[in-house]
Coordinates of N, CA and C and ligand atoms in Angstrom, one line a residue:
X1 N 0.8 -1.2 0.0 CA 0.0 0.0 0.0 C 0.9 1.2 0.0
X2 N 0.1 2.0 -1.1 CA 1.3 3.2 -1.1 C 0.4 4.3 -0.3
X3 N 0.7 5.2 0.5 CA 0.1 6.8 0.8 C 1.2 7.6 0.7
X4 N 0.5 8.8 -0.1 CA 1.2 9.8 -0.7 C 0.4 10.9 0.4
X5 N 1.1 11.5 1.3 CA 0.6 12.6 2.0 C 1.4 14.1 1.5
X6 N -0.6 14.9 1.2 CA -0.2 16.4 0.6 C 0.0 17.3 2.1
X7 N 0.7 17.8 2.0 CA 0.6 18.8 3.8 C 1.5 19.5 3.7
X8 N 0.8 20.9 4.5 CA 1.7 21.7 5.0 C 3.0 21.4 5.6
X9 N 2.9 20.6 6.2 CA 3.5 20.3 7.5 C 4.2 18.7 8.0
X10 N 5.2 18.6 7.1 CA 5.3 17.1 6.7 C 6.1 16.3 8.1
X11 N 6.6 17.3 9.2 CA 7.3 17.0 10.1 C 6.4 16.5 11.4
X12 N 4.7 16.2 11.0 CA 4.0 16.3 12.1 C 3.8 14.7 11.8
X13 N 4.5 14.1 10.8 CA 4.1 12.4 10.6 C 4.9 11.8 11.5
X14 N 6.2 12.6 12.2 CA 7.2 11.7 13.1 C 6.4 10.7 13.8
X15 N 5.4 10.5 14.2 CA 5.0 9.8 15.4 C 4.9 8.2 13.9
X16 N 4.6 8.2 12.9 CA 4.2 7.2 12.2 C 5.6 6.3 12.1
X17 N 6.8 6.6 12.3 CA 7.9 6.4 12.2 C 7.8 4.9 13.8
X18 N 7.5 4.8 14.5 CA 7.9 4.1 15.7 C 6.7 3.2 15.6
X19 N 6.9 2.2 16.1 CA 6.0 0.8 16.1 C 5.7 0.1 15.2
X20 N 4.3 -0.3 15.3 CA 3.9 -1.6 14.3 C 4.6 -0.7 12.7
X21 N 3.6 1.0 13.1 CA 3.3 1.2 11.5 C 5.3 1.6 10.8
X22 N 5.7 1.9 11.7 CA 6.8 2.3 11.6 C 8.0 1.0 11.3
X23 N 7.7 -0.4 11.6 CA 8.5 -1.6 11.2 C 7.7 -2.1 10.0
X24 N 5.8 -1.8 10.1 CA 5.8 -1.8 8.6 C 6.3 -1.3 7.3
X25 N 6.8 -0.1 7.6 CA 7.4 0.6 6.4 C 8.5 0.2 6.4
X26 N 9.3 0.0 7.3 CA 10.9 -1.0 7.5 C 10.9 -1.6 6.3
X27 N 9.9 -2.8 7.1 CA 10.3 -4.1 5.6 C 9.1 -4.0 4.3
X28 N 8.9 -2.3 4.1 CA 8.4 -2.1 2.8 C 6.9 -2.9 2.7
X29 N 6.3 -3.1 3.8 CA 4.6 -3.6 3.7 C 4.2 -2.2 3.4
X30 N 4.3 -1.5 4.1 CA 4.0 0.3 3.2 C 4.2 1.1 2.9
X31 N 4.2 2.5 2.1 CA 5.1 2.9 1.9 C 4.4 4.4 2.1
X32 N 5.2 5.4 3.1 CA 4.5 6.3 3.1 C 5.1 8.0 2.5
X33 N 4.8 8.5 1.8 CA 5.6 9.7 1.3 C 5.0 10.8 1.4
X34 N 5.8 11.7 1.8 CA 5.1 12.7 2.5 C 5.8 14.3 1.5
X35 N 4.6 14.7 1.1 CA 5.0 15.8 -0.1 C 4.6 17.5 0.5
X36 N 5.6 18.6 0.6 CA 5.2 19.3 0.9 C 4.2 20.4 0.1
X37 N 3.3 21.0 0.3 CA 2.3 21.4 -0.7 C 3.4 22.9 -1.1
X38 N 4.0 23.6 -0.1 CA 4.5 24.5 -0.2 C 5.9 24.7 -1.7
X39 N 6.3 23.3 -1.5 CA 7.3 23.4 -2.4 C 6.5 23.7 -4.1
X40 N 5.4 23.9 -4.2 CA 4.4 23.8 -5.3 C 4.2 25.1 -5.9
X41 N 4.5 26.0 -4.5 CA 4.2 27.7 -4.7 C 4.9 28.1 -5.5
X42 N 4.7 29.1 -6.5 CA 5.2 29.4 -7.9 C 5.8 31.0 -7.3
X43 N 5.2 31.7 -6.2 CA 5.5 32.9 -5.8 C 6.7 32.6 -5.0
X44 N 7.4 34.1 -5.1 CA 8.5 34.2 -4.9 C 9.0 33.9 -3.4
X45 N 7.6 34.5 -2.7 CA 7.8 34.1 -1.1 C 7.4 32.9 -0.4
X46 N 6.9 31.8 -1.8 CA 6.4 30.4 -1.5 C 5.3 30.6 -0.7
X47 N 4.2 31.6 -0.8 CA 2.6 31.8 -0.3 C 2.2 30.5 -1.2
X48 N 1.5 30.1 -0.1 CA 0.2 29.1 -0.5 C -1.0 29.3 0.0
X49 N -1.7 30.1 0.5 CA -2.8 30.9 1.1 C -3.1 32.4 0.3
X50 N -4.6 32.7 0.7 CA -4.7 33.7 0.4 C -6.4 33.8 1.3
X51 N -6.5 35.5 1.1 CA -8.0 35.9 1.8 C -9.3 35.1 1.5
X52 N -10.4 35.1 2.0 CA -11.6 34.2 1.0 C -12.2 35.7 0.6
X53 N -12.4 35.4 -0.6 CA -13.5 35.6 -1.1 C -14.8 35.9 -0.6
X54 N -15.2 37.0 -0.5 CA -16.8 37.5 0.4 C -16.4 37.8 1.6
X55 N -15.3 37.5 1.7 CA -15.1 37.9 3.2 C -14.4 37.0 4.2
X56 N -14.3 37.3 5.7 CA -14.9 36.4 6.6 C -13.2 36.2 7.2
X57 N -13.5 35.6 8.7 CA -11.5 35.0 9.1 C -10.9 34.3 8.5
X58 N -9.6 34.3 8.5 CA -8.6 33.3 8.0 C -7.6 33.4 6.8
X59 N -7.4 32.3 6.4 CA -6.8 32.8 4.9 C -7.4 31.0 4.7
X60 N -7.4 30.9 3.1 CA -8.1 29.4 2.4 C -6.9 29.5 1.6
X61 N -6.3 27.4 1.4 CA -5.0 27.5 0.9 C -5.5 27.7 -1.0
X62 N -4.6 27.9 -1.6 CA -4.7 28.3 -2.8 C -5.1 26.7 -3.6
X63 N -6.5 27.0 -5.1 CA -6.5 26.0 -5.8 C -5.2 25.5 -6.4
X64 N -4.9 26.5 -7.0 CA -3.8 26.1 -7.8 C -2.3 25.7 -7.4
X65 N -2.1 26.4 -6.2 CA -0.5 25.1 -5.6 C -1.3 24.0 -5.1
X66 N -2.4 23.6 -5.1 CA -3.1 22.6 -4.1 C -3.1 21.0 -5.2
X67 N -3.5 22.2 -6.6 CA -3.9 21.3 -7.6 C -2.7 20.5 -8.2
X68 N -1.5 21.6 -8.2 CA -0.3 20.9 -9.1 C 0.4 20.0 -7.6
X69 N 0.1 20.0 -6.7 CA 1.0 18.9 -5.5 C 0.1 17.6 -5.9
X70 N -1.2 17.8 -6.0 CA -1.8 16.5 -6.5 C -1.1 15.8 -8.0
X71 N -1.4 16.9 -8.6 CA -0.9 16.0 -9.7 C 0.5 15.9 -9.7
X72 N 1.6 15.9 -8.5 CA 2.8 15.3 -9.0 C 2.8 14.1 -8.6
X73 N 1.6 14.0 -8.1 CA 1.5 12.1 -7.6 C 0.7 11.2 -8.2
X74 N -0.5 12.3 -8.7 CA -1.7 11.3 -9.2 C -1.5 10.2 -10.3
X75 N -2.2 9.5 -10.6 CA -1.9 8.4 -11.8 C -3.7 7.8 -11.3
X76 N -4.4 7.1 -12.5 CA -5.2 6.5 -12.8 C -5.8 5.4 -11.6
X77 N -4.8 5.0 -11.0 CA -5.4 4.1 -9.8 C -5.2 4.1 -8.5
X78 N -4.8 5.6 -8.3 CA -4.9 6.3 -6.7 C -6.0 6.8 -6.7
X79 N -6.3 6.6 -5.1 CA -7.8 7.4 -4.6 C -7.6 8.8 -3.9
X80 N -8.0 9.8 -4.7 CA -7.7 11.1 -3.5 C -8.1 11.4 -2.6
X81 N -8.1 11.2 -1.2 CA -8.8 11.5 -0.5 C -9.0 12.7 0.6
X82 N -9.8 13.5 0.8 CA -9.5 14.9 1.4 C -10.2 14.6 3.0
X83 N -9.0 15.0 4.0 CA -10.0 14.6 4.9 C -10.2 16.0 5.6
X84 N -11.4 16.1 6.1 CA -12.2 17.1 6.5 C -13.5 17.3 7.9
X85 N -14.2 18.1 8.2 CA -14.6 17.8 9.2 C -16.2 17.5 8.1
X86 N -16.4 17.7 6.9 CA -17.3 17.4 6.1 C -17.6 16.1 5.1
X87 N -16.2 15.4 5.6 CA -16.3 14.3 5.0 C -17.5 13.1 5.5
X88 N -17.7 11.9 5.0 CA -18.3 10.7 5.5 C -17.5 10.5 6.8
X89 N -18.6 9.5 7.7 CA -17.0 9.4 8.9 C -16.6 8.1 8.3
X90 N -15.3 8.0 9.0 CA -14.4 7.0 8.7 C -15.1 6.0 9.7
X91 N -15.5 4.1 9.7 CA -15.3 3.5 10.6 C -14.9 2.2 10.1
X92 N -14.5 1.3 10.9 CA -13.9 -0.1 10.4 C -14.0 -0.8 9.1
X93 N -15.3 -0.6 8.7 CA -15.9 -1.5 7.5 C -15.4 -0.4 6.9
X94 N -15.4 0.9 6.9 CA -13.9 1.4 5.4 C -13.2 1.7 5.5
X95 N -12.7 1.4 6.5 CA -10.7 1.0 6.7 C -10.6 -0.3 6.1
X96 N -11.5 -1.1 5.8 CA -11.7 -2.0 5.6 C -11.2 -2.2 4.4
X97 N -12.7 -1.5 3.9 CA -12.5 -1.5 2.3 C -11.4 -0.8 1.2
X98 N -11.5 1.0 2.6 CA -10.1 1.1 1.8 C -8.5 0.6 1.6
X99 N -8.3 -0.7 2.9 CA -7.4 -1.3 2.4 C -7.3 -2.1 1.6
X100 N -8.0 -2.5 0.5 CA -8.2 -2.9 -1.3 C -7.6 -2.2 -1.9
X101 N -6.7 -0.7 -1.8 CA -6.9 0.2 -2.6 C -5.3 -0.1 -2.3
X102 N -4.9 0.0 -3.7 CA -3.2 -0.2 -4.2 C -2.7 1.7 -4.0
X103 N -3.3 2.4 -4.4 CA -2.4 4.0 -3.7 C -3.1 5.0 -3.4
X104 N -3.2 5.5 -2.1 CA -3.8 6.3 -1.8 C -3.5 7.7 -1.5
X105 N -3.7 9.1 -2.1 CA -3.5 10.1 -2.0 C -4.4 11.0 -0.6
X106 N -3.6 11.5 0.2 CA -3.7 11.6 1.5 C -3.9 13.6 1.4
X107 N -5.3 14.3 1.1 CA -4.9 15.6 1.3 C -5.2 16.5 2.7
X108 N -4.3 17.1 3.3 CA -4.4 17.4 4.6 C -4.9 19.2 4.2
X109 N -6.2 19.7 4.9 CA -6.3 20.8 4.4 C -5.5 21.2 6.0
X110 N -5.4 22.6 5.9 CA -5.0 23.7 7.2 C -5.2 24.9 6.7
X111 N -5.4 26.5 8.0 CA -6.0 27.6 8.2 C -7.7 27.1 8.2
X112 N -8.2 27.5 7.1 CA -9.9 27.3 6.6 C -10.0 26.3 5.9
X113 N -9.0 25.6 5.2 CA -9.4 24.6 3.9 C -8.8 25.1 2.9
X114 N -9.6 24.5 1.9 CA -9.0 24.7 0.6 C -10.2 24.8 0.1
X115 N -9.5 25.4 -1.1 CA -10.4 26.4 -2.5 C -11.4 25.4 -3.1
X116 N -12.7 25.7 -2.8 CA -13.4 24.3 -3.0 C -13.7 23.6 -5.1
X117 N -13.1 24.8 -5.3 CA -12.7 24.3 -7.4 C -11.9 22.7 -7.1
X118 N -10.5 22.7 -6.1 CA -9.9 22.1 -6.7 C -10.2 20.6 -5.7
X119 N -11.0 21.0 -4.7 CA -11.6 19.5 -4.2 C -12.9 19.0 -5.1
X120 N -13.6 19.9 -5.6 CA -14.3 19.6 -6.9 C -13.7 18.9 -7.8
X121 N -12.5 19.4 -8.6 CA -12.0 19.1 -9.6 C -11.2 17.9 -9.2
X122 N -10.6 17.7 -7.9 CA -9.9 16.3 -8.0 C -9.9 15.3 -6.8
X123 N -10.6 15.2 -6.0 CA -11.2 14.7 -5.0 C -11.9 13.8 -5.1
X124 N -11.4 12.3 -4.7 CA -13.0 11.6 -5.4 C -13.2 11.3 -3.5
X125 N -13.3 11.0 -2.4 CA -14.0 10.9 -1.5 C -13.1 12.1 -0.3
X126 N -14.0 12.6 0.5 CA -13.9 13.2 1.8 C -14.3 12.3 2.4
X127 N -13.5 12.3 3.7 CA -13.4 11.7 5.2 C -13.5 12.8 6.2
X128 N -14.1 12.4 7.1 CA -13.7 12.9 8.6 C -13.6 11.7 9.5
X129 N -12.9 11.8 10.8 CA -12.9 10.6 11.3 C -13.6 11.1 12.9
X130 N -14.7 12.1 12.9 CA -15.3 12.2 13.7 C -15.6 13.7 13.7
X131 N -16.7 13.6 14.6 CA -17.9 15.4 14.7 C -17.0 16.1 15.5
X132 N -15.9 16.5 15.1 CA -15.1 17.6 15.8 C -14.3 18.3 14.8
X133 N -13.7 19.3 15.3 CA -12.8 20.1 14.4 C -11.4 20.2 15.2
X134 N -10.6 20.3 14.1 CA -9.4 20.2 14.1 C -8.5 21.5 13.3
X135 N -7.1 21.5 13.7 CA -7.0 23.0 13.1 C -6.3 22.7 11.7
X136 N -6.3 21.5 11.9 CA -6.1 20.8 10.1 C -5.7 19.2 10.1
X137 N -6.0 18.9 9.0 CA -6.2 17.2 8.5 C -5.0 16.1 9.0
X138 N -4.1 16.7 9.2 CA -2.9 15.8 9.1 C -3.1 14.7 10.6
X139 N -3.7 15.2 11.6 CA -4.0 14.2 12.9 C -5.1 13.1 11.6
X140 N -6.2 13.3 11.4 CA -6.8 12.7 10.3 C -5.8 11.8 9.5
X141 N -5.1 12.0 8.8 CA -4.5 11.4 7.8 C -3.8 10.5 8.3
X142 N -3.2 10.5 10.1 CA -2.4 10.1 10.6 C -3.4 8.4 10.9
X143 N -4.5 8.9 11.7 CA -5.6 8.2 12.0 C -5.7 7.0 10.7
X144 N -6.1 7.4 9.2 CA -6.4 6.8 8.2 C -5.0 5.9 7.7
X145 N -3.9 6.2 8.0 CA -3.0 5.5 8.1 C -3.0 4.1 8.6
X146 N -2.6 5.0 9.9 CA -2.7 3.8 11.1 C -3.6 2.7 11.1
X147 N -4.9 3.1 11.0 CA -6.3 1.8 10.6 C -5.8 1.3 9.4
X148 N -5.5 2.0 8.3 CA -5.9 0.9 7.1 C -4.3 0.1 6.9
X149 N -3.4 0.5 7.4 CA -2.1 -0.7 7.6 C -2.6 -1.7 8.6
X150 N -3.2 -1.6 9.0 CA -3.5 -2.8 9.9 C -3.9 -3.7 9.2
X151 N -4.6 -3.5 8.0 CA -5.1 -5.0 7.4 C -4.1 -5.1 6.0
X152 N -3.1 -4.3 6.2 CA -2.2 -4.7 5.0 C -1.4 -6.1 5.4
X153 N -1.4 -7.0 4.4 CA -1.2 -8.6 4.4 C 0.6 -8.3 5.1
X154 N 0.7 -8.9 6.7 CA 1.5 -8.9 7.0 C 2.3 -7.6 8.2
X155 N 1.2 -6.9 8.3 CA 1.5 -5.9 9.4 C 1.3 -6.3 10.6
X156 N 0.1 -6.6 10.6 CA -0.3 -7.8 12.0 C -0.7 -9.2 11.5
X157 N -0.8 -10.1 12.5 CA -1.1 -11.4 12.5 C -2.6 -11.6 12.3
X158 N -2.9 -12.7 11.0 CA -4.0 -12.5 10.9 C -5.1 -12.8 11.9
X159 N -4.6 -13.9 13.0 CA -5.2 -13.3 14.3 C -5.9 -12.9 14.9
X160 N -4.8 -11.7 15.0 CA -5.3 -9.8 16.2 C -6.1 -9.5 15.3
X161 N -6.2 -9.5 13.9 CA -7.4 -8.8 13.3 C -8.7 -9.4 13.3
X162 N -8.6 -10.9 13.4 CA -10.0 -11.6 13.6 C -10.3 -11.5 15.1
X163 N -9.6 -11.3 15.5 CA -10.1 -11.4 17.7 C -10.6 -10.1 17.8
X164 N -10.2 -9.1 17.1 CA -10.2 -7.7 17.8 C -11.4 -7.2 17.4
X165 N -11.9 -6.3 18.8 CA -13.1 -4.9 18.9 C -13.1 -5.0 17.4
X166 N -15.1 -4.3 17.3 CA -15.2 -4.1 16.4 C -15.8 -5.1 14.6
X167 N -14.3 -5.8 14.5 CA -14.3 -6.7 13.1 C -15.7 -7.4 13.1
X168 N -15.7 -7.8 14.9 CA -17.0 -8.6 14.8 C -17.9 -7.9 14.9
X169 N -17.9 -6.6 15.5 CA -19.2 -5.9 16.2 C -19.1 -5.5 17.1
X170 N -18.6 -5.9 18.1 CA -19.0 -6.4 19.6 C -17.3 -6.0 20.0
X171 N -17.3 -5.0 21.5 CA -16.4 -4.5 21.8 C -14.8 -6.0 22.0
X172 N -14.2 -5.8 22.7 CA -13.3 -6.7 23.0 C -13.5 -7.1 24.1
X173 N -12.9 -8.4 24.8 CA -13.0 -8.8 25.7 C -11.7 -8.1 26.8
X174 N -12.0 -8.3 27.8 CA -11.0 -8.4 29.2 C -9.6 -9.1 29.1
X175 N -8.4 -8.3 28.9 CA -6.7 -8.7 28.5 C -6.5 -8.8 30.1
X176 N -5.7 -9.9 30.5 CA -5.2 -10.3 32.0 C -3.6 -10.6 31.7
X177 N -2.6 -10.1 32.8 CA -1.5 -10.7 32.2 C -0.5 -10.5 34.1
X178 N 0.4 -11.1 33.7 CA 1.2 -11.4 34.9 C 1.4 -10.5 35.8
X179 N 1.4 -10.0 37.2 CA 0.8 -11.3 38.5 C 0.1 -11.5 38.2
X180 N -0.4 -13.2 38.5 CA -1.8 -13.6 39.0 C -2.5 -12.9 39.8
X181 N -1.8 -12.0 41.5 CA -2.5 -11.4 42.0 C -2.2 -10.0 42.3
X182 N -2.8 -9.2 41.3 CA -2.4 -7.3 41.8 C -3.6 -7.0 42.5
X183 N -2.7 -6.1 43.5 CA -3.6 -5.5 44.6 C -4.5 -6.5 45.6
X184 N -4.3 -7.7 45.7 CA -5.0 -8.7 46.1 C -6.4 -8.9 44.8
X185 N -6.3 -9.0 43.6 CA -7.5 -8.8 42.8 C -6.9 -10.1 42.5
X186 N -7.5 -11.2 42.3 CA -6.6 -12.2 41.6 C -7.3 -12.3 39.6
X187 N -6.8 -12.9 38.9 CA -7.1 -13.3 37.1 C -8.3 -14.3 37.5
X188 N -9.4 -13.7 36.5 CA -10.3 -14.8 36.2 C -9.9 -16.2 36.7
X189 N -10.4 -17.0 37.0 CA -9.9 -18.3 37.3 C -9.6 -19.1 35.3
X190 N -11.3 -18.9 35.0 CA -10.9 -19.3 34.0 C -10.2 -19.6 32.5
X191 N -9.1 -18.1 33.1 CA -8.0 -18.0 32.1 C -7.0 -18.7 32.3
X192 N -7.0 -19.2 34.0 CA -5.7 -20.3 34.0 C -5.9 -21.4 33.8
X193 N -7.4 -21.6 33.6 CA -7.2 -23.4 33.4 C -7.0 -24.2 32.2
X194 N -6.6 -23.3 31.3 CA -6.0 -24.6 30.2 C -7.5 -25.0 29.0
X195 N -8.4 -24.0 29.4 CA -9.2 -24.9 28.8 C -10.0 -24.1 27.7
X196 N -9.7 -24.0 26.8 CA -9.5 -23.2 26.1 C -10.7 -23.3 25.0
X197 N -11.8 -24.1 25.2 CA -13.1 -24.0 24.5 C -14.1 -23.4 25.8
X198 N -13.6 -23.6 27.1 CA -14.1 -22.6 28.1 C -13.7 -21.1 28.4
X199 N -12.4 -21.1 28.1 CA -12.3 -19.6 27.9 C -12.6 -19.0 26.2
X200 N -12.7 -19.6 25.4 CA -13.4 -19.0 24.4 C -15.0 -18.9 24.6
X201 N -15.5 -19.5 25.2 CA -16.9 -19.3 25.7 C -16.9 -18.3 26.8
X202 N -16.2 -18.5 27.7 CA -15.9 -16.8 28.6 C -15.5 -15.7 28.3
X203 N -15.1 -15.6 26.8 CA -14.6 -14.3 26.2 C -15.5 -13.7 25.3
X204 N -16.2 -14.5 24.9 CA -17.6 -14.3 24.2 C -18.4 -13.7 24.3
X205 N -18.5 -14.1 26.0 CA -20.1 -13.8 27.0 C -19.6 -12.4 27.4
X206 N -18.2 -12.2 27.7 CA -17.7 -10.4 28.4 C -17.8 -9.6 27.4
X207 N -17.5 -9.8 26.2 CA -18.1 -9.3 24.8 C -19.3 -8.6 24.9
X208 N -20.1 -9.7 25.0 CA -21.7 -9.2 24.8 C -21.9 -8.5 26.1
X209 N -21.6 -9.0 27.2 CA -22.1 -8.4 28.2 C -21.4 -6.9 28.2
X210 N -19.8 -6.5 28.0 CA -18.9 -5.2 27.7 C -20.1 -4.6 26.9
X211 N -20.5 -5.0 26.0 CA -21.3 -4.1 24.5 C -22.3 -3.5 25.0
X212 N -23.5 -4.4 25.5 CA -24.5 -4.3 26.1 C -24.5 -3.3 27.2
X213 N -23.1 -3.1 28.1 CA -23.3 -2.1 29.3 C -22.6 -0.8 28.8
X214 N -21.3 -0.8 27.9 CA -21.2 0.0 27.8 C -21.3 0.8 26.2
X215 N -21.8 0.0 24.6 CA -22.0 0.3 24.1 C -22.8 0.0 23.0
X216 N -24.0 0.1 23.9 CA -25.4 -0.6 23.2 C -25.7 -0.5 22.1
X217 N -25.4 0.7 21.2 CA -25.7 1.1 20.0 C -24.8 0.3 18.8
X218 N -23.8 0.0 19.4 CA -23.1 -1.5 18.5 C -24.0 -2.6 18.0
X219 N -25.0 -3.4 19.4 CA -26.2 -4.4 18.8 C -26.8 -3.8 17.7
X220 N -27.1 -2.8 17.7 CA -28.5 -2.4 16.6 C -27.8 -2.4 15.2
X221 N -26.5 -2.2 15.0 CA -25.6 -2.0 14.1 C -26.4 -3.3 13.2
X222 N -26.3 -2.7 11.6 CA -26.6 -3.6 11.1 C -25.6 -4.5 10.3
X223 N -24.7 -3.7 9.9 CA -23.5 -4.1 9.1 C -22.5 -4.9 10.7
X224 N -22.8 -5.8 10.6 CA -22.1 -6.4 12.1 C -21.8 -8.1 11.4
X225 N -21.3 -9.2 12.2 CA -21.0 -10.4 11.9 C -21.6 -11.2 13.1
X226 N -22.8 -10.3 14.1 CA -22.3 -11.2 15.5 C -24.7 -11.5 15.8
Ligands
4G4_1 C1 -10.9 20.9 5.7 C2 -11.7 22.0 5.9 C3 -10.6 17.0 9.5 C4 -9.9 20.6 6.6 C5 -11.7 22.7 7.0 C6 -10.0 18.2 9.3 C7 -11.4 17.9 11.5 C8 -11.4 16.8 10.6 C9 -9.8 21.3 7.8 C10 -10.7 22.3 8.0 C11 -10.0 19.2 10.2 C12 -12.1 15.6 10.9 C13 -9.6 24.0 9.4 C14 -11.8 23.1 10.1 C15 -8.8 20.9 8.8 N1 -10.8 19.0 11.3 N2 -13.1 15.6 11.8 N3 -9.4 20.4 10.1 N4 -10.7 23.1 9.2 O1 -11.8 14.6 10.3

């Protein structure tokens, strides 16, 4: 999976660099490139903003450096994608889908956005990854990363991705790990016993009962497996 990230601000990906996603790109499971919009600016003081139009706070980044940083990536079978607080939201089932997608173009708006011609003209889906605002896309893009390497063949074990919150519906169960006894609390009993079509049956039921108490709007979900 390729992501081509458009952004102001190419130094705010450091965090993608450390862990899973960061030894995925090691051994080339992904590949992530990070393009600055500014190097696009044709003016002499490398502006990529200007006033809006009718008025109003801020400055909106310019169509046209916006338009030529896309096309020094685009090609026929990248998806552009702009993330925004007016996008669709992002949730599992299209991290899902968009991990199908062989290269994806990553545009991070900042200040107000961008000039809405050239999300018109080359934009094929907006995202948001939730009802809040942000002072621009790149935490977003970081998010859209992070989820859709996860189902890239070989970043995790196929697995964590079948056990885990969500894939099925239904939150995750209760993780227990060495002491047996903290704080005098001791581990389920029957996670020690070895018995491992009874603890799949006890991890099941904390599932539904976790969902049920704390996120009941999951059941009603229709797009679910459970
Ligand atoms: C596009 C338009 C995404 C991008 C306006 C981006 C929240 C999300 C931005 C803006 C974002 C989200 C400056 C408001 C950048 N905020 N929910 N900010 N703003 O995915």
């Amino acid at each position: 999976m390729k992501f081509d990230v458009l952004t102001l601000f190419p130094e705010m990906f450091e965090p993608l660099k450390q862990s899973i996603i960061g030894r995925a790109e090691e051994k080339d499971l992904i590949d992530i490139n990070l393009i600055n919009i500014r190097d696009f600016s044709k003016d002499k003081h490398k502006k990529v903003d200007d006033t809006p139009y009718g008025g109003g706070a801020g400055m909106v980044m310019r169509p046209d450096v916006v338009y030529d940083a896309i096309q020094s990536v685009n090609e026929p079978n990248a998806k552009v994608i702009y993330l925004s607080p007016q996008g669709k939201t992002l949730t599992q089932k299209k991290v899902e889908v968009l991990s199908q997608e062989k290269h994806l173009i990553l545009l991070c708006g900042h200040y107000e956005g961008i000039d809405q011609r050239v999300i018109d003209e080359s934009v094929d889906e907006e995202i948001s990854i939730g009802d809040y605002v942000l002072t621009g896309g790149e935490i977003p893009a970081m998010v859209l990363i992070d989820t859709v390497s996860r189902y890239v063949d070989g970043v995790l074990s196929k697995e964590s991705i079948k056990e885990e919150s969500f894939a099925s519906g239904l939150l995750e169960y209760p993780q227990y790990t060495r002491p047996e006894v903290f704080r005098g609390i001791k581990v389920p009993e029957v996670l020690l016993s070895g018995h491992h079509e009874n603890i799949d049956k006890w991890r099941k039921e904390q599932s539904k009962n976790l969902t049920l108490k704390k996120r009941p709007d999951l059941l009603k979900k229709k797009d679910k497996s459970n």
